PDB file of C-alpha atoms in Angstrom:
ATOM      1  CA  MET A 819     -15.124   7.328  13.148  1.00  0.00           C
ATOM      2  CA  ASN A 820     -11.619   8.342  14.793  1.00  0.00           C
ATOM      3  CA  ALA A 821     -11.067  11.707  13.106  1.00  0.00           C
ATOM      4  CA  ARG A 822      -7.073  10.136  12.356  1.00  0.00           C
ATOM      5  CA  ALA A 823      -8.555   7.508  10.799  1.00  0.00           C
ATOM      6  CA  VAL A 824      -8.587   7.479   6.969  1.00  0.00           C
ATOM      7  CA  PHE A 825     -10.116   4.247   6.375  1.00  0.00           C
ATOM      8  CA  GLN A 826     -12.722   2.397   8.589  1.00  0.00           C
ATOM      9  CA  ILE A 827     -13.219  -1.175   7.908  1.00  0.00           C
ATOM     10  CA  ASN A 828     -16.754  -2.478   9.092  1.00  0.00           C
ATOM     11  CA  ASP A 829     -17.783  -6.305   9.152  1.00  0.00           C
ATOM     12  CA  LEU A 830     -16.084  -6.952   5.884  1.00  0.00           C
ATOM     13  CA  ASN A 831     -16.417 -10.137   4.418  1.00  0.00           C
ATOM     14  CA  LEU A 832     -15.100 -11.178   0.889  1.00  0.00           C
ATOM     15  CA  HIS A 833     -15.886 -14.475  -1.056  1.00  0.00           C
ATOM     16  CA  TYR A 834     -14.117 -15.301  -4.427  1.00  0.00           C
ATOM     17  CA  GLY A 835     -16.625 -17.736  -5.712  1.00  0.00           C
ATOM     18  CA  GLU A 836     -17.718 -19.896  -3.046  1.00  0.00           C
ATOM     19  CA  LYS A 837     -14.341 -19.750  -0.976  1.00  0.00           C
ATOM     20  CA  GLN A 838     -14.653 -16.963   1.606  1.00  0.00           C
ATOM     21  CA  ALA A 839     -10.932 -15.025   2.005  1.00  0.00           C
ATOM     22  CA  LEU A 840     -12.004 -12.603   4.461  1.00  0.00           C
ATOM     23  CA  PHE A 841     -14.608 -13.407   7.873  1.00  0.00           C
ATOM     24  CA  ASP A 842     -15.517 -10.090   9.861  1.00  0.00           C
ATOM     25  CA  ILE A 843     -13.101  -7.605   9.390  1.00  0.00           C
ATOM     26  CA  SER A 844     -13.172  -4.376  11.366  1.00  0.00           C
ATOM     27  CA  MET A 845     -10.321  -1.829  11.648  1.00  0.00           C
ATOM     28  CA  GLU A 846      -9.615   1.506  11.371  1.00  0.00           C
ATOM     29  CA  ILE A 847      -6.092   2.720   9.562  1.00  0.00           C
ATOM     30  CA  PRO A 848      -4.665   5.730  11.071  1.00  0.00           C
ATOM     31  CA  ARG A 849      -3.694   8.808   8.734  1.00  0.00           C
ATOM     32  CA  ASN A 850       0.125   9.689   8.345  1.00  0.00           C
ATOM     33  CA  GLN A 851       1.289   6.610  10.034  1.00  0.00           C
ATOM     34  CA  VAL A 852       2.334   3.002   8.521  1.00  0.00           C
ATOM     35  CA  THR A 853       0.234   0.220   8.775  1.00  0.00           C
ATOM     36  CA  ALA A 854       1.448  -3.504   8.702  1.00  0.00           C
ATOM     37  CA  LEU A 855      -0.543  -6.446   7.659  1.00  0.00           C
ATOM     38  CA  ILE A 856       1.274  -9.477   8.448  1.00  0.00           C
ATOM     39  CA  GLY A 857       0.283 -13.189   8.529  1.00  0.00           C
ATOM     40  CA  PRO A 858       1.053 -16.498   6.435  1.00  0.00           C
ATOM     41  CA  SER A 859       1.002 -17.096   3.051  1.00  0.00           C
ATOM     42  CA  GLY A 860      -2.820 -17.447   1.908  1.00  0.00           C
ATOM     43  CA  CYS A 861      -4.327 -15.431   5.056  1.00  0.00           C
ATOM     44  CA  GLY A 862      -6.194 -12.403   3.483  1.00  0.00           C
ATOM     45  CA  LYS A 863      -3.805  -9.543   3.976  1.00  0.00           C
ATOM     46  CA  SER A 864      -3.482  -9.118   0.354  1.00  0.00           C
ATOM     47  CA  THR A 865      -7.011  -9.488  -0.342  1.00  0.00           C
ATOM     48  CA  LEU A 866      -7.600  -6.832   2.470  1.00  0.00           C
ATOM     49  CA  LEU A 867      -5.372  -4.278   1.108  1.00  0.00           C
ATOM     50  CA  ARG A 868      -7.082  -4.885  -2.220  1.00  0.00           C
ATOM     51  CA  SER A 869     -10.473  -4.064  -0.899  1.00  0.00           C
ATOM     52  CA  LEU A 870      -9.174  -0.561   0.088  1.00  0.00           C
ATOM     53  CA  ASN A 871      -8.911   0.950  -3.413  1.00  0.00           C
ATOM     54  CA  ARG A 872     -11.499  -2.062  -4.896  1.00  0.00           C
ATOM     55  CA  MET A 873      -8.858  -3.909  -6.942  1.00  0.00           C
ATOM     56  CA  ASN A 874     -10.813  -7.091  -6.234  1.00  0.00           C
ATOM     57  CA  ASP A 875     -13.486  -5.501  -8.540  1.00  0.00           C
ATOM     58  CA  LEU A 876     -11.423  -6.956 -11.112  1.00  0.00           C
ATOM     59  CA  ILE A 877     -11.377 -10.628 -10.156  1.00  0.00           C
ATOM     60  CA  ASP A 878     -14.485 -12.435 -11.346  1.00  0.00           C
ATOM     61  CA  GLY A 879     -16.409 -14.024  -8.869  1.00  0.00           C
ATOM     62  CA  CYS A 880     -15.869 -11.668  -6.393  1.00  0.00           C
ATOM     63  CA  HIS A 881     -18.318 -10.546  -3.799  1.00  0.00           C
ATOM     64  CA  ILE A 882     -18.166  -8.272  -0.444  1.00  0.00           C
ATOM     65  CA  ASP A 883     -20.233  -7.692   2.349  1.00  0.00           C
ATOM     66  CA  GLY A 884     -19.733  -4.882   5.110  1.00  0.00           C
ATOM     67  CA  GLN A 885     -18.467  -1.793   4.703  1.00  0.00           C
ATOM     68  CA  VAL A 886     -15.142   0.086   3.713  1.00  0.00           C
ATOM     69  CA  ARG A 887     -14.961   3.767   4.492  1.00  0.00           C
ATOM     70  CA  TYR A 888     -12.577   6.158   3.124  1.00  0.00           C
ATOM     71  CA  GLU A 889     -12.621   9.712   4.490  1.00  0.00           C
ATOM     72  CA  GLU A 890     -16.128   8.841   6.193  1.00  0.00           C
ATOM     73  CA  GLU A 891     -17.459   7.710   2.548  1.00  0.00           C
ATOM     74  CA  ASP A 892     -18.849   3.978   1.819  1.00  0.00           C
ATOM     75  CA  VAL A 893     -16.478   2.985  -1.256  1.00  0.00           C
ATOM     76  CA  TYR A 894     -18.572   0.199  -2.498  1.00  0.00           C
ATOM     77  CA  ALA A 895     -21.712   2.480  -2.570  1.00  0.00           C
ATOM     78  CA  LYS A 896     -22.934   2.465  -6.252  1.00  0.00           C
ATOM     79  CA  THR A 897     -22.654   6.089  -7.093  1.00  0.00           C
ATOM     80  CA  TYR A 898     -19.070   5.866  -5.765  1.00  0.00           C
ATOM     81  CA  ASP A 899     -16.287   7.218  -7.848  1.00  0.00           C
ATOM     82  CA  VAL A 900     -14.117   3.809  -8.107  1.00  0.00           C
ATOM     83  CA  ILE A 901     -11.706   6.136 -10.730  1.00  0.00           C
ATOM     84  CA  GLU A 902     -11.350   8.974  -8.008  1.00  0.00           C
ATOM     85  CA  LEU A 903     -10.874   6.229  -5.484  1.00  0.00           C
ATOM     86  CA  ARG A 904      -7.678   4.779  -7.056  1.00  0.00           C
ATOM     87  CA  THR A 905      -6.143   8.237  -7.909  1.00  0.00           C
ATOM     88  CA  LYS A 906      -6.401   9.009  -4.064  1.00  0.00           C
ATOM     89  CA  VAL A 907      -5.332   5.511  -3.106  1.00  0.00           C
ATOM     90  CA  GLY A 908      -2.460   4.704  -4.820  1.00  0.00           C
ATOM     91  CA  MET A 909      -1.053   1.083  -5.006  1.00  0.00           C
ATOM     92  CA  VAL A 910       2.630  -0.432  -5.567  1.00  0.00           C
ATOM     93  CA  PHE A 911       2.838  -3.852  -6.274  1.00  0.00           C
ATOM     94  CA  GLN A 912       5.589  -6.742  -5.189  1.00  0.00           C
ATOM     95  CA  LYS A 913       7.299  -6.865  -8.709  1.00  0.00           C
ATOM     96  CA  PRO A 914       8.592  -3.454  -9.739  1.00  0.00           C
ATOM     97  CA  ASN A 915       6.054  -2.778 -12.992  1.00  0.00           C
ATOM     98  CA  PRO A 916       7.645   0.096 -15.125  1.00  0.00           C
ATOM     99  CA  PHE A 917       5.937   0.865 -18.056  1.00  0.00           C
ATOM    100  CA  PRO A 918       7.770   0.057 -20.979  1.00  0.00           C
ATOM    101  CA  MET A 919       8.708   4.078 -21.741  1.00  0.00           C
ATOM    102  CA  SER A 920      11.190   6.260 -20.641  1.00  0.00           C
ATOM    103  CA  ILE A 921      11.602   7.165 -16.866  1.00  0.00           C
ATOM    104  CA  PHE A 922       9.982  10.667 -17.468  1.00  0.00           C
ATOM    105  CA  ASP A 923       6.962   8.968 -19.052  1.00  0.00           C
ATOM    106  CA  ASN A 924       6.412   6.492 -16.660  1.00  0.00           C
ATOM    107  CA  VAL A 925       6.147   9.145 -14.179  1.00  0.00           C
ATOM    108  CA  ALA A 926       4.199  11.593 -16.014  1.00  0.00           C
ATOM    109  CA  TYR A 927       2.087   9.026 -17.620  1.00  0.00           C
ATOM    110  CA  GLY A 928      -0.717   9.242 -14.735  1.00  0.00           C
ATOM    111  CA  PRO A 929      -0.734  13.191 -14.738  1.00  0.00           C
ATOM    112  CA  ARG A 930      -1.201  13.056 -18.756  1.00  0.00           C
ATOM    113  CA  CYS A 931      -4.187  11.192 -18.003  1.00  0.00           C
ATOM    114  CA  GLN A 932      -5.653  13.669 -15.914  1.00  0.00           C
ATOM    115  CA  GLY A 933      -5.784  16.228 -18.758  1.00  0.00           C
ATOM    116  CA  ILE A 934      -2.083  17.634 -17.689  1.00  0.00           C
ATOM    117  CA  LYS A 935      -0.602  18.477 -21.079  1.00  0.00           C
ATOM    118  CA  ASP A 936       1.843  21.626 -20.083  1.00  0.00           C
ATOM    119  CA  LYS A 937       5.666  20.616 -20.223  1.00  0.00           C
ATOM    120  CA  LYS A 938       6.746  22.878 -17.530  1.00  0.00           C
ATOM    121  CA  VAL A 939       3.953  21.729 -15.150  1.00  0.00           C
ATOM    122  CA  LEU A 940       4.870  17.955 -16.215  1.00  0.00           C
ATOM    123  CA  ALA A 941       8.678  18.518 -15.669  1.00  0.00           C
ATOM    124  CA  ASP A 942       8.025  19.556 -12.085  1.00  0.00           C
ATOM    125  CA  ILE A 943       5.529  16.891 -11.219  1.00  0.00           C
ATOM    126  CA  VAL A 944       8.051  14.334 -12.194  1.00  0.00           C
ATOM    127  CA  LYS A 945      10.989  16.037 -10.704  1.00  0.00           C
ATOM    128  CA  LYS A 946       8.975  16.265  -7.102  1.00  0.00           C
ATOM    129  CA  ALA A 947       7.883  12.684  -7.673  1.00  0.00           C
ATOM    130  CA  LEU A 948      11.503  11.678  -8.252  1.00  0.00           C
ATOM    131  CA  GLU A 949      12.541  13.641  -5.512  1.00  0.00           C
ATOM    132  CA  ASN A 950       9.843  12.147  -2.996  1.00  0.00           C
ATOM    133  CA  ALA A 951      10.751   8.839  -4.050  1.00  0.00           C
ATOM    134  CA  ALA A 952      14.393   9.361  -3.151  1.00  0.00           C
ATOM    135  CA  LEU A 953      15.406   8.875  -7.132  1.00  0.00           C
ATOM    136  CA  TYR A 954      16.043  11.832  -8.682  1.00  0.00           C
ATOM    137  CA  ASP A 955      19.757  12.433  -8.032  1.00  0.00           C
ATOM    138  CA  GLU A 956      20.422   8.738  -9.509  1.00  0.00           C
ATOM    139  CA  VAL A 957      18.421   9.209 -12.460  1.00  0.00           C
ATOM    140  CA  LYS A 958      18.151  13.137 -13.227  1.00  0.00           C
ATOM    141  CA  ASP A 959      20.619  12.712 -16.123  1.00  0.00           C
ATOM    142  CA  ARG A 960      18.667   9.758 -17.746  1.00  0.00           C
ATOM    143  CA  LEU A 961      15.103  10.892 -17.834  1.00  0.00           C
ATOM    144  CA  LYS A 962      14.785   9.663 -21.499  1.00  0.00           C
ATOM    145  CA  GLU A 963      16.241   6.137 -20.753  1.00  0.00           C
ATOM    146  CA  SER A 964      13.723   3.535 -20.564  1.00  0.00           C
ATOM    147  CA  GLY A 965      12.496   2.531 -17.125  1.00  0.00           C
ATOM    148  CA  ASN A 966      13.346  -1.076 -17.440  1.00  0.00           C
ATOM    149  CA  ALA A 967      16.950  -0.344 -17.915  1.00  0.00           C
ATOM    150  CA  LEU A 968      17.184   0.864 -13.965  1.00  0.00           C
ATOM    151  CA  SER A 969      17.737  -1.951 -11.110  1.00  0.00           C
ATOM    152  CA  GLY A 970      15.275  -3.676  -9.146  1.00  0.00           C
ATOM    153  CA  GLY A 971      15.436  -1.360  -6.008  1.00  0.00           C
ATOM    154  CA  GLN A 972      15.222   1.694  -8.654  1.00  0.00           C
ATOM    155  CA  GLN A 973      12.355   0.233 -10.575  1.00  0.00           C
ATOM    156  CA  GLN A 974      10.355  -0.195  -7.254  1.00  0.00           C
ATOM    157  CA  ARG A 975      11.310   3.532  -6.372  1.00  0.00           C
ATOM    158  CA  LEU A 976      10.033   4.200 -10.203  1.00  0.00           C
ATOM    159  CA  CYS A 977       6.874   2.622  -9.112  1.00  0.00           C
ATOM    160  CA  ILE A 978       6.646   4.891  -5.877  1.00  0.00           C
ATOM    161  CA  ALA A 979       7.376   7.716  -7.986  1.00  0.00           C
ATOM    162  CA  ARG A 980       4.626   7.041 -10.329  1.00  0.00           C
ATOM    163  CA  ALA A 981       2.014   6.950  -7.384  1.00  0.00           C
ATOM    164  CA  ILE A 982       3.245  10.035  -5.713  1.00  0.00           C
ATOM    165  CA  ALA A 983       2.695  11.413  -9.237  1.00  0.00           C
ATOM    166  CA  MET A 984      -0.946  11.158  -9.010  1.00  0.00           C
ATOM    167  CA  ASN A 985      -1.151  13.523  -5.655  1.00  0.00           C
ATOM    168  CA  PRO A 986      -2.282  10.367  -3.498  1.00  0.00           C
ATOM    169  CA  ASP A 987      -3.798  10.250   0.181  1.00  0.00           C
ATOM    170  CA  VAL A 988      -2.676   6.621   0.553  1.00  0.00           C
ATOM    171  CA  ILE A 989      -0.124   4.443  -0.737  1.00  0.00           C
ATOM    172  CA  LEU A 990      -0.778   0.988  -0.717  1.00  0.00           C
ATOM    173  CA  MET A 991       1.940  -1.635  -0.937  1.00  0.00           C
ATOM    174  CA  ASP A 992       2.015  -5.311  -1.406  1.00  0.00           C
ATOM    175  CA  GLU A 993       5.277  -7.042  -0.446  1.00  0.00           C
ATOM    176  CA  PRO A 994       6.984  -3.760  -2.099  1.00  0.00           C
ATOM    177  CA  THR A 995      10.716  -5.141  -1.093  1.00  0.00           C
ATOM    178  CA  SER A 996      10.034  -9.052  -1.749  1.00  0.00           C
ATOM    179  CA  ALA A 997      11.905  -9.468  -4.641  1.00  0.00           C
ATOM    180  CA  LEU A 998      14.762  -6.650  -3.939  1.00  0.00           C
ATOM    181  CA  ASP A 999      18.385  -7.588  -2.291  1.00  0.00           C
ATOM    182  CA  PRO A1000      18.964  -5.955   1.395  1.00  0.00           C
ATOM    183  CA  ILE A1001      20.149  -2.970   0.337  1.00  0.00           C
ATOM    184  CA  ALA A1002      17.586  -1.716  -2.103  1.00  0.00           C
ATOM    185  CA  THR A1003      15.073  -3.078   0.645  1.00  0.00           C
ATOM    186  CA  ALA A1004      17.015  -0.843   3.246  1.00  0.00           C
ATOM    187  CA  LYS A1005      16.532   2.299   0.849  1.00  0.00           C
ATOM    188  CA  ILE A1006      12.824   1.203   0.163  1.00  0.00           C
ATOM    189  CA  GLU A1007      12.207   1.106   4.174  1.00  0.00           C
ATOM    190  CA  ASP A1008      14.116   4.503   4.664  1.00  0.00           C
ATOM    191  CA  LEU A1009      11.885   6.385   2.171  1.00  0.00           C
ATOM    192  CA  ILE A1010       8.442   4.696   3.606  1.00  0.00           C
ATOM    193  CA  GLN A1011       9.583   6.288   6.815  1.00  0.00           C
ATOM    194  CA  ASP A1012      10.418   9.555   4.845  1.00  0.00           C
ATOM    195  CA  LEU A1013       6.788   9.273   3.097  1.00  0.00           C
ATOM    196  CA  LYS A1014       4.725   8.820   6.070  1.00  0.00           C
ATOM    197  CA  LYS A1015       4.843  12.723   6.751  1.00  0.00           C
ATOM    198  CA  ASP A1016       2.949  13.361   3.463  1.00  0.00           C
ATOM    199  CA  TYR A1017       1.123  10.055   2.891  1.00  0.00           C
ATOM    200  CA  THR A1018      -0.856   7.475   4.910  1.00  0.00           C
ATOM    201  CA  ILE A1019       0.720   3.974   4.268  1.00  0.00           C
ATOM    202  CA  VAL A1020      -0.412   0.734   4.335  1.00  0.00           C
ATOM    203  CA  ILE A1021       1.889  -2.222   3.650  1.00  0.00           C
ATOM    204  CA  VAL A1022       1.515  -5.907   3.418  1.00  0.00           C
ATOM    205  CA  THR A1023       5.081  -7.827   4.234  1.00  0.00           C
ATOM    206  CA  HIS A1024       6.245 -11.389   5.261  1.00  0.00           C
ATOM    207  CA  ASN A1025       8.909 -10.105   7.131  1.00  0.00           C
ATOM    208  CA  MET A1026       8.132  -9.498  10.570  1.00  0.00           C
ATOM    209  CA  GLN A1027      11.426  -7.778  10.988  1.00  0.00           C
ATOM    210  CA  GLN A1028      10.576  -5.334   8.453  1.00  0.00           C
ATOM    211  CA  ALA A1029       6.992  -4.790  10.196  1.00  0.00           C
ATOM    212  CA  ALA A1030       8.960  -3.862  13.368  1.00  0.00           C
ATOM    213  CA  ARG A1031      11.294  -1.502  11.923  1.00  0.00           C
ATOM    214  CA  ILE A1032       9.198   0.286   9.699  1.00  0.00           C
ATOM    215  CA  SER A1033       5.148   0.341  10.749  1.00  0.00           C
ATOM    216  CA  ASP A1034       3.288   2.295  13.539  1.00  0.00           C
ATOM    217  CA  ASN A1035       0.534  -0.418  13.743  1.00  0.00           C
ATOM    218  CA  THR A1036       0.466  -4.395  12.875  1.00  0.00           C
ATOM    219  CA  ALA A1037      -2.385  -6.352  12.057  1.00  0.00           C
ATOM    220  CA  PHE A1038      -1.782  -9.788  12.297  1.00  0.00           C
ATOM    221  CA  PHE A1039      -3.859 -11.901   9.719  1.00  0.00           C
ATOM    222  CA  LEU A1040      -4.660 -15.859  10.204  1.00  0.00           C
ATOM    223  CA  MET A1041      -6.981 -17.929   7.749  1.00  0.00           C
ATOM    224  CA  GLY A1042      -8.940 -14.843   6.923  1.00  0.00           C
ATOM    225  CA  GLU A1043      -9.683 -13.476   9.919  1.00  0.00           C
ATOM    226  CA  LEU A1044      -8.247 -10.544  11.710  1.00  0.00           C
ATOM    227  CA  VAL A1045      -6.348 -11.770  14.943  1.00  0.00           C
ATOM    228  CA  GLU A1046      -5.068  -8.758  16.244  1.00  0.00           C
ATOM    229  CA  PHE A1047      -4.311  -4.944  15.691  1.00  0.00           C
ATOM    230  CA  ASP A1048      -2.295  -2.964  17.646  1.00  0.00           C
ATOM    231  CA  LYS A1049       0.693  -0.663  18.171  1.00  0.00           C
ATOM    232  CA  THR A1050       3.684  -2.504  16.545  1.00  0.00           C
ATOM    233  CA  ASP A1051       5.762  -2.434  19.615  1.00  0.00           C
ATOM    234  CA  LEU A1052       2.848  -4.103  21.512  1.00  0.00           C
ATOM    235  CA  ILE A1053       2.018  -6.597  19.347  1.00  0.00           C
ATOM    236  CA  PHE A1054       5.881  -7.761  18.952  1.00  0.00           C
ATOM    237  CA  SER A1055       6.474  -7.387  22.727  1.00  0.00           C
ATOM    238  CA  GLN A1056       3.080  -8.117  24.422  1.00  0.00           C
ATOM    239  CA  PRO A1057       0.486  -9.874  22.108  1.00  0.00           C
ATOM    240  CA  ARG A1058      -2.738 -10.285  23.759  1.00  0.00           C
ATOM    241  CA  ASP A1059      -3.524 -13.411  21.360  1.00  0.00           C
ATOM    242  CA  GLN A1060      -1.577 -16.577  21.699  1.00  0.00           C
ATOM    243  CA  ARG A1061      -1.533 -17.184  17.846  1.00  0.00           C
ATOM    244  CA  THR A1062      -0.044 -13.909  17.638  1.00  0.00           C
ATOM    245  CA  GLU A1063       2.736 -14.757  19.639  1.00  0.00           C
ATOM    246  CA  ASP A1064       2.895 -18.199  18.196  1.00  0.00           C
ATOM    247  CA  TYR A1065       3.538 -16.426  14.897  1.00  0.00           C
ATOM    248  CA  ILE A1066       5.760 -14.058  15.597  1.00  0.00           C
ATOM    249  CA  THR A1067       8.305 -16.293  17.474  1.00  0.00           C
ATOM    250  CA  GLY A1068       8.241 -18.321  14.599  1.00  0.00           C
ATOM    251  CA  ARG A1069       6.435 -21.623  15.805  1.00  0.00           C
ATOM    252  CA  PHE A1070       4.205 -21.851  12.596  1.00  0.00           C
ATOM    253  CA  GLY A1071       3.890 -19.726   9.866  1.00  0.00           C
TER     254      GLY A1071
END
């Protein structure tokens, strides 16, 4: 395994019941970089993302063959601690989903579940997570207000802060800006660039311009297959596969 790789995926096949959603996926996710997964709807990119922290376990009839190794351990081994995996590999969803509680309690929720009760420690964790999510200055006088009172873009940054508060290594993002306006989208994109100093980020996006702007590496999926995976500038300027070129030039998708 490449020493710079956080995840190594080997010959991954995934079925939902009789339907196969992923076919023989092999790739490595580099550390402290942004890796974008692109491709048309239903191509398997979100399915792959959810395989990295075993979110697909929650779907009835889901069956996986092959390997997903995180820090050189097979996350699908019977003895692997799924709770620990989801602590280290956080997730931000397409639609902002704050818990129905205060801004402070949204961010403190995970640490409290981990047994942290000290009010000063919790306050420090919340402040740092909100700062890292570029939200603290906007909400520092409103921490007792409901998270649902924030704008859509602020809610999404709150969800990112909630993930950061768990002190993860990796943050998975499933189309995190698709429900946001251009200004909020730009803030999230700037934030992703800042976060990669401390975290490995894997992002699913329908927006190819976004992938080109913010990612270091891009993987193109089509009908459950990984067609091409390379440095983003090469994928967009010199794709090796005609299907990649057809997709990024808008001939289909």
